[in-house]
Short mmCIF file of C-alpha atoms in Angstrom, two decimals:
data_model
loop_
_atom_site.label_atom_id
_atom_site.label_comp_id
_atom_site.label_asym_id
_atom_site.label_seq_id
_atom_site.Cartn_x
_atom_site.Cartn_y
_atom_site.Cartn_z
CA MET I 1068 152.39 217.71 115.06
CA PHE I 1069 153.99 215.43 117.51
CA HIS I 1070 157.63 217.69 117.21
CA LEU I 1071 155.62 220.80 117.42
CA ILE I 1072 153.69 219.70 120.74
CA PHE I 1073 157.18 218.90 122.26
CA SER I 1074 158.48 222.37 121.12
CA LEU I 1075 156.08 224.08 123.02
CA PRO I 1076 157.84 224.11 126.42
CA SER I 1077 161.04 225.61 124.86
CA LEU I 1078 159.14 228.43 122.88
CA TYR I 1079 157.53 229.35 126.17
CA VAL I 1080 160.98 229.28 128.05
CA ILE I 1081 162.56 231.49 125.13
CA THR I 1082 159.74 233.85 125.26
CA ARG I 1083 158.85 234.14 128.83
CA PHE I 1084 162.19 233.28 130.63
CA ILE I 1085 165.10 233.97 128.47
CA GLY I 1086 163.69 236.89 126.67
CA PRO I 1087 163.50 239.14 129.90
CA MET I 1088 166.95 238.06 131.03
CA PRO I 1089 169.30 241.24 131.21
CA TRP I 1090 171.67 239.61 128.91
CA PRO I 1091 173.31 240.85 125.75
CA LEU I 1092 170.98 240.14 122.83
CA SER I 1093 173.56 237.68 121.30
CA VAL I 1094 173.63 235.74 124.50
CA ARG I 1095 170.03 235.33 124.46
CA LEU I 1096 169.67 234.27 120.75
CA ALA I 1097 172.40 231.80 121.38
CA THR I 1098 170.88 230.35 124.24
CA ALA I 1099 167.49 230.22 122.54
CA LEU I 1100 169.29 228.12 119.68
CA LEU I 1101 170.41 225.94 122.35
CA LEU I 1102 166.99 225.32 123.68
CA LEU I 1103 165.59 224.95 120.29
CA ILE I 1104 168.14 222.11 119.26
CA ALA I 1105 167.44 220.21 122.95
CA SER I 1106 163.56 220.54 122.29
CA GLN I 1107 163.92 218.60 119.07
CA TYR I 1108 165.42 215.44 120.85
CA HIS I 1109 162.74 213.61 119.49
CA LEU I 1110 163.10 214.77 116.00
CA PHE I 1111 166.86 213.65 116.26
CA CYS I 1112 165.51 210.25 117.55
CA ARG I 1113 163.61 210.23 114.24
CA PHE I 1114 166.91 210.78 112.28
CA SER I 1115 168.91 208.19 114.20
CA SER I 1116 166.32 205.17 113.79
CA GLY I 1117 163.21 206.31 111.79
CA SER I 1118 161.22 206.27 115.08
CA VAL I 1119 160.87 208.85 117.99
CA PHE I 1120 160.69 205.96 120.20
CA ALA I 1121 164.26 204.35 119.66
CA PRO I 1122 167.14 206.85 119.74
CA GLU I 1123 169.96 205.10 118.24
CA MET I 1124 172.78 207.52 119.63
CA PRO I 1125 175.60 206.80 122.20
CA ARG I 1126 174.12 206.51 125.76
CA PHE I 1127 175.84 209.49 127.32
CA ILE I 1128 174.33 211.58 124.22
CA VAL I 1129 170.61 210.22 125.15
CA ILE I 1130 171.26 211.09 128.64
CA LEU I 1131 172.49 214.59 128.00
CA PHE I 1132 169.34 215.14 125.77
CA ASN I 1133 167.03 213.90 128.38
CA TRP I 1134 168.62 216.24 130.94
CA ALA I 1135 168.33 219.40 128.85
CA PHE I 1136 164.73 218.46 127.50
CA CYS I 1137 163.51 217.66 130.95
CA ALA I 1138 165.19 220.97 132.45
CA ILE I 1139 163.43 222.90 129.63
CA PHE I 1140 160.15 221.07 130.76
CA LEU I 1141 160.78 222.09 134.32
CA ILE I 1142 161.67 225.65 133.76
CA ALA I 1143 158.49 225.99 131.67
CA LEU I 1144 156.31 224.41 134.17
CA MET I 1145 157.82 227.12 136.92
CA GLN I 1146 157.55 229.68 134.58
CA ILE I 1147 153.71 229.11 133.97
CA ALA I 1148 153.25 229.08 137.75
CA THR I 1149 155.13 232.22 138.03
CA ASP I 1150 152.99 233.67 135.20
CA ALA I 1151 149.76 232.96 136.84
CA VAL I 1152 150.59 234.40 140.06
CA ALA I 1153 151.94 237.82 138.33
CA LEU I 1154 148.67 237.58 136.34
CA ILE I 1155 146.72 237.42 139.69
CA SER I 1156 148.49 239.99 141.25
CA LEU I 1157 147.64 242.37 138.24
CA ILE I 1158 144.07 241.38 138.57
CA VAL I 1159 143.92 242.32 142.24
CA GLN I 1160 146.11 245.39 141.53
CA HIS I 1161 149.09 244.39 143.43
CA LYS I 1162 151.49 244.23 140.97
CA ILE I 1163 154.83 242.16 141.71
CA ALA I 1164 158.38 242.56 140.28
CA ILE I 1165 160.02 239.38 138.73
CA LEU I 1166 163.59 239.99 139.69
CA PRO I 1167 166.51 238.39 137.49
CA GLY I 1168 167.73 236.74 140.57
CA TYR I 1169 164.29 234.79 140.93
CA ARG I 1170 164.89 233.53 137.18
CA TYR I 1171 168.20 232.24 138.21
CA ALA I 1172 167.06 230.30 140.81
CA ILE I 1173 164.49 228.74 138.83
CA GLY I 1174 166.80 227.84 136.02
CA LEU I 1175 169.20 226.48 138.90
CA ILE I 1176 166.37 224.20 140.43
CA ALA I 1177 165.27 222.87 137.07
CA VAL I 1178 168.85 221.82 136.02
CA VAL I 1179 169.53 219.88 139.46
CA LEU I 1180 166.16 218.61 139.57
CA SER I 1181 166.45 217.35 136.10
CA ALA I 1182 169.66 215.73 136.85
CA TYR I 1183 168.53 214.10 139.85
CA GLY I 1184 165.16 213.04 137.94
CA VAL I 1185 167.12 211.37 135.29
CA HIS I 1186 169.50 209.52 137.38
CA GLN I 1187 166.35 208.27 139.16
CA ALA I 1188 164.94 207.06 135.77
CA ILE I 1189 167.74 205.18 134.46
CA ARG I 1190 169.15 203.42 137.61
CA VAL I 1191 168.86 199.84 138.23
CA PRO I 1192 165.98 199.95 140.33
CA PRO I 1193 165.40 198.95 143.96
CA VAL I 1194 163.50 196.02 144.95
CA LYS I 1195 160.04 196.76 146.28
CA ASN I 1196 158.01 194.18 148.34
CA ILE I 1197 154.46 194.15 148.21
CA THR I 1198 151.80 191.48 149.62
CA VAL I 1199 148.52 190.90 147.93
CA GLU I 1200 145.39 189.10 149.57
CA VAL I 1201 143.77 186.81 146.99
CA SER I 1202 140.46 185.74 147.47
CA GLY I 1203 140.12 181.82 147.32
CA LEU I 1204 143.83 181.37 147.17
CA PRO I 1205 144.42 177.53 148.06
CA ALA I 1206 146.84 176.78 150.76
CA GLU I 1207 149.41 175.40 148.59
CA PHE I 1208 150.01 178.92 146.83
CA GLU I 1209 150.30 180.70 150.54
CA GLY I 1210 153.51 182.77 150.29
CA TYR I 1211 153.76 182.36 146.53
CA LYS I 1212 156.13 184.87 145.06
CA ILE I 1213 156.02 186.54 141.66
CA VAL I 1214 158.58 189.19 140.44
CA GLN I 1215 156.93 191.62 138.15
CA LEU I 1216 159.04 193.16 135.60
CA THR I 1217 157.57 195.91 133.49
CA ASP I 1218 158.42 198.78 130.96
CA MET I 1219 161.92 197.89 130.78
CA HIS I 1220 162.26 199.86 127.47
CA ILE I 1221 165.73 198.20 126.66
CA SER I 1222 167.18 200.46 124.21
CA ARG I 1223 170.58 202.70 124.03
CA LEU I 1224 169.45 204.13 127.41
CA PHE I 1225 168.92 200.74 128.90
CA PRO I 1226 171.54 198.95 127.31
CA ALA I 1227 173.08 195.06 127.96
CA SER I 1228 174.66 196.37 131.06
CA TRP I 1229 171.56 197.50 132.54
CA SER I 1230 169.44 194.45 131.53
CA ALA I 1231 172.06 191.98 132.86
CA ALA I 1232 171.95 193.77 136.29
CA VAL I 1233 168.13 193.55 136.32
CA VAL I 1234 168.29 189.84 135.48
CA LYS I 1235 170.82 189.42 138.43
CA LYS I 1236 168.81 190.94 141.05
CA ALA I 1237 165.36 189.52 139.94
CA ASN I 1238 166.84 186.08 139.98
CA GLY I 1239 168.30 186.81 143.34
CA LEU I 1240 164.81 187.12 144.71
CA GLY I 1241 163.84 183.38 144.64
CA ALA I 1242 160.67 183.94 143.18
CA ASP I 1243 158.31 181.03 142.07
CA LEU I 1244 157.63 182.93 138.83
CA ILE I 1245 158.34 185.87 136.71
CA ALA I 1246 155.73 188.04 135.15
CA ILE I 1247 156.98 190.55 132.29
CA THR I 1248 153.83 192.86 131.58
CA GLY I 1249 154.84 194.57 128.32
CA ASP I 1250 157.11 197.28 126.76
CA VAL I 1251 160.32 195.11 126.89
CA ILE I 1252 161.97 197.10 124.43
CA ASP I 1253 162.45 200.15 122.11
CA GLY I 1254 164.10 199.36 118.93
CA THR I 1255 164.41 196.52 116.19
CA VAL I 1256 165.37 192.97 116.82
CA ASN I 1257 168.50 193.62 115.00
CA ASN I 1258 169.23 196.59 117.01
CA ARG I 1259 168.37 195.18 120.52
CA ARG I 1260 169.70 191.80 120.17
CA LYS I 1261 172.86 192.26 122.12
CA ASP I 1262 170.97 194.39 124.69
CA VAL I 1263 168.19 191.90 125.39
CA GLU I 1264 170.41 188.85 125.35
CA PRO I 1265 170.86 189.05 129.42
CA LEU I 1266 166.96 188.23 129.59
CA ARG I 1267 167.96 184.63 128.48
CA ASP I 1268 169.17 184.17 132.15
CA LEU I 1269 166.05 185.11 133.44
CA SER I 1270 164.86 181.96 135.47
CA ALA I 1271 162.08 180.96 137.94
CA PRO I 1272 160.79 177.56 138.96
CA ASP I 1273 157.41 177.94 137.33
CA GLY I 1274 158.66 179.77 134.32
CA VAL I 1275 158.88 183.25 132.87
CA TYR I 1276 156.03 184.72 131.14
CA VAL I 1277 155.77 187.71 128.80
CA ILE I 1278 152.78 189.91 127.36
CA THR I 1279 152.82 192.66 124.66
CA GLY I 1280 152.83 196.43 125.64
CA ASN I 1281 152.19 199.00 122.95
CA HIS I 1282 155.75 199.42 122.27
CA GLU I 1283 156.12 196.28 120.97
CA TYR I 1284 153.64 197.10 118.23
CA PHE I 1285 156.01 199.71 117.10
CA PHE I 1286 158.83 197.53 116.49
CA GLU I 1287 158.29 194.43 114.54
CA GLN I 1288 155.73 192.63 117.21
CA LYS I 1289 155.95 189.22 115.83
CA LYS I 1290 159.42 189.10 115.44
CA TRP I 1291 160.08 190.39 119.15
CA THR I 1292 157.64 187.56 120.30
CA GLU I 1293 159.38 185.11 118.59
CA HIS I 1294 162.78 186.28 119.84
CA LEU I 1295 161.67 186.64 123.54
CA ILE I 1296 160.45 182.94 123.16
CA GLN I 1297 163.81 181.97 121.93
CA LEU I 1298 165.12 183.70 125.11
CA GLY I 1299 163.23 181.12 127.22
CA MET I 1300 160.11 183.22 127.84
CA LYS I 1301 156.28 181.67 127.65
CA SER I 1302 154.23 184.26 125.73
CA LEU I 1303 150.42 184.77 126.57
CA PRO I 1304 148.66 186.25 123.81
CA ASN I 1305 145.10 186.13 124.90
CA LYS I 1306 145.89 182.77 126.43
CA HIS I 1307 146.29 181.49 129.87
CA ALA I 1308 148.71 178.92 131.83
CA VAL I 1309 147.56 176.96 134.84
CA ILE I 1310 150.16 176.53 137.74
CA ASN I 1311 149.80 173.56 139.78
CA ARG I 1312 150.75 172.56 143.16
CA ASN I 1313 149.88 169.16 144.60
CA GLY I 1314 146.68 169.28 142.62
CA ALA I 1315 145.64 172.84 143.67
CA LYS I 1316 145.55 175.27 140.84
CA LEU I 1317 146.60 179.00 139.86
CA LEU I 1318 145.41 180.71 136.96
CA LEU I 1319 147.95 182.90 134.87
CA ALA I 1320 146.21 184.73 131.91
CA GLY I 1321 147.77 187.31 129.47
CA VAL I 1322 146.04 189.62 126.89
CA ASN I 1323 147.46 191.57 123.92
CA ASP I 1324 147.85 195.16 124.68
CA LEU I 1325 145.12 197.53 123.77
CA SER I 1326 146.87 198.98 120.99
CA ALA I 1327 147.07 195.81 118.98
CA SER I 1328 143.90 196.47 116.97
CA ASN I 1329 145.34 199.77 115.77
CA ARG I 1330 148.57 197.74 114.51
CA SER I 1331 146.63 195.28 112.54
CA SER I 1332 147.27 192.56 114.91
CA THR I 1333 145.04 190.59 117.10
CA SER I 1334 143.35 192.48 119.67
CA SER I 1335 143.19 192.12 123.38
CA ASP I 1336 140.41 189.41 124.26
CA LEU I 1337 140.08 188.58 127.93
CA ASP I 1338 137.33 186.27 127.06
CA GLN I 1339 139.65 184.11 124.86
CA ALA I 1340 142.49 184.06 127.26
CA LEU I 1341 140.14 182.81 130.03
CA GLU I 1342 138.51 180.12 127.86
CA ASN I 1343 138.40 176.66 129.34
CA ALA I 1344 139.91 177.82 132.32
CA PRO I 1345 139.75 175.42 135.35
CA VAL I 1346 136.87 176.19 137.40
CA GLY I 1347 137.50 177.68 140.85
CA ALA I 1348 141.02 178.64 140.06
CA PRO I 1349 142.17 182.08 141.22
CA ILE I 1350 142.81 184.31 138.31
CA ILE I 1351 145.89 186.67 138.13
CA LEU I 1352 145.90 188.71 134.77
CA LEU I 1353 148.82 190.19 133.08
CA ASP I 1354 147.63 193.33 130.96
CA HIS I 1355 150.08 195.93 130.11
CA GLN I 1356 147.52 198.85 130.45
CA PRO I 1357 145.45 199.38 133.65
CA ARG I 1358 142.10 201.09 131.94
CA ASN I 1359 140.12 197.75 131.57
CA ALA I 1360 140.51 197.03 135.14
CA ARG I 1361 136.64 197.07 135.58
CA GLN I 1362 136.15 194.37 132.85
CA ALA I 1363 138.42 192.17 134.25
CA ALA I 1364 137.04 192.42 137.75
CA ALA I 1365 133.63 191.56 136.05
CA ARG I 1366 135.08 188.54 134.56
CA GLY I 1367 136.15 187.22 137.90
CA VAL I 1368 139.98 188.26 138.06
CA GLN I 1369 141.36 188.19 141.32
CA LEU I 1370 144.61 190.24 140.62
CA GLN I 1371 145.61 192.51 137.50
CA LEU I 1372 149.12 193.37 137.04
CA SER I 1373 149.52 196.20 134.66
CA GLY I 1374 152.28 198.92 133.98
CA HIS I 1375 152.37 201.43 131.05
CA THR I 1376 151.73 204.65 132.89
CA HIS I 1377 155.49 204.93 134.41
CA GLY I 1378 153.51 205.70 137.40
CA GLY I 1379 153.04 209.43 136.21
CA LEU I 1380 156.80 210.47 136.12
CA ILE I 1381 156.05 213.37 138.56
CA SER I 1382 154.35 213.22 141.86
CA GLY I 1383 151.67 215.63 141.69
CA LEU I 1384 151.49 215.62 137.89
CA ASP I 1385 150.69 212.07 137.79
CA ARG I 1386 147.02 212.84 137.84
CA PHE I 1387 147.16 213.92 134.15
CA PHE I 1388 147.81 210.18 133.12
CA ALA I 1389 144.70 209.22 135.16
CA PRO I 1390 141.96 209.92 132.51
CA ALA I 1391 143.60 208.11 129.69
CA ASN I 1392 144.22 205.21 131.70
CA GLY I 1393 140.90 204.61 133.51
CA GLY I 1394 141.93 206.68 136.67
CA PHE I 1395 144.52 204.50 137.56
CA VAL I 1396 148.25 205.46 137.58
CA SER I 1397 150.25 204.05 140.34
CA GLY I 1398 150.36 201.22 142.93
CA PHE I 1399 147.10 199.48 144.69
CA TYR I 1400 143.51 199.99 143.63
CA ASP I 1401 140.63 198.12 144.74
CA VAL I 1402 138.19 197.52 141.70
CA GLU I 1403 134.98 195.89 142.62
CA GLY I 1404 136.85 193.43 144.87
CA MET I 1405 139.62 192.64 142.46
CA THR I 1406 143.03 194.18 143.34
CA LEU I 1407 144.65 196.01 140.62
CA TYR I 1408 148.38 196.90 141.04
CA VAL I 1409 149.90 199.56 138.70
CA ASN I 1410 153.62 199.05 138.34
CA ASN I 1411 155.54 202.26 138.26
CA GLY I 1412 157.92 200.51 136.00
CA THR I 1413 161.44 198.74 135.86
CA GLY I 1414 162.58 201.32 133.10
CA LEU I 1415 160.59 203.77 131.10
CA TRP I 1416 160.50 205.38 127.49
CA PRO I 1417 163.73 207.07 126.68
CA GLY I 1418 161.90 209.90 124.98
CA MET I 1419 161.62 211.33 128.74
CA ALA I 1420 163.51 209.72 131.05
CA LEU I 1421 162.48 211.73 134.43
CA ARG I 1422 161.25 210.43 137.74
CA LEU I 1423 160.77 212.86 140.62
CA GLY I 1424 158.59 210.99 143.54
CA ARG I 1425 157.48 208.10 141.20
CA PRO I 1426 160.63 205.79 141.67
CA SER I 1427 161.18 202.74 139.31
CA GLU I 1428 160.79 199.20 140.92
CA LEU I 1429 161.67 195.66 140.80
CA THR I 1430 158.74 194.37 142.25
CA LEU I 1431 158.28 191.24 144.36
CA ILE I 1432 154.73 190.12 145.08
CA THR I 1433 153.90 187.56 147.63
CA LEU I 1434 150.29 186.09 147.54
CA LYS I 1435 148.29 185.26 150.73
CA ALA I 1436 144.81 184.06 151.16
CA ARG I 1437 142.27 186.79 151.76
CA ARG I 1438 141.19 186.54 155.42
CA SER I 1439 138.25 189.11 155.21
CA GLU I 1440 136.43 191.39 153.10
CA PRO I 1441 138.37 193.63 150.60
CA ALA I 1442 139.32 197.06 152.00
CA LYS I 1443 137.57 200.03 150.26
CA GLU I 1444 140.50 202.17 150.53
CA ALA I 1445 143.90 201.51 148.72
CA VAL I 1446 145.74 198.32 149.83
CA PRO I 1447 148.50 199.06 152.26
CA GLU I 1448 151.95 198.03 150.63
CA THR I 1449 155.01 197.16 152.36
CA VAL I 1450 158.19 198.55 150.62
CA ALA I 1451 161.75 197.26 151.02
CA LEU I 1452 164.60 198.77 149.14
CA ALA I 1453 167.55 196.59 148.20
CA SER I 1454 170.95 197.81 147.56
CA GLU I 1455 171.88 198.77 144.10
#
């Protein structure tokens, strides 16, 4: 069923885009065959590693597959829009002709956009500076800086050279703490050992903290958690840590991913994570998926940092991601007085590496004490792009 669903865009393109082309039958058949091969990228991933989530192929082949697969997807979207307009024209009895030149333009636009989108997806992300106002933040934590990394999906697409560049950029920001909010990898420990090794060099005065994302549960979650701890990270599986500054306290809590219970693992449990928490300390919650933000707000969390959505990948289509994520897809949200920040992701799943209008980010968060009532609209953000 998974592979059939991902074949649908190519089947639509073959019937509605390639079929009407004024080409010899042999050319149309050959093109259709190439599209069918490209559409089965995830099947080839399964053949290479046993999982659709970890392509164990040379990086340039993974990039080529993503470019072709995403180009098919974009052509399908534009062809659907074209067919919708044509149908409306028939209904209003004002038939329009679709010339071959128009189809060529669609194909060219899709190919170029796909190349650009894949490049945007696989680059080392620029730095995004944001400021968050936190209610009850002690003066000792005014200006406290947190680097958030999320959805790195370290894999053949995001190899050791990429992770090393991310580590270098993150360390150079001089943050007090680094928080990694899940989906660190795609692949087994044996296959990814070299690619994640640069993470050993991540460093911040108050430590590097990590929680699980849903993808960790696809690949030996317990082994991965143990391995990340060996790399110097501090795991927060339904636990919290207290950060001290001259007697003032800030609480950093983490929960397991919401998919854990479906993988015979310990479920996400915010109550457990906050058990015996110091009274009055502002709470920052690391939760890979944003959809439980309202429950977190009800428990007195001041700031929740999430990822998972990859920002919706394509601006304008991102709302399709909203229903499954509690309505939260990208950026700031005021959730009953709690600030939720949904990070677009440092990397993304190599199964569809495309970004158009939803850029990746390496996020530097500066905490400030809240001076007034929380705004009802989205919290404004300040963005600074660092050179890559």
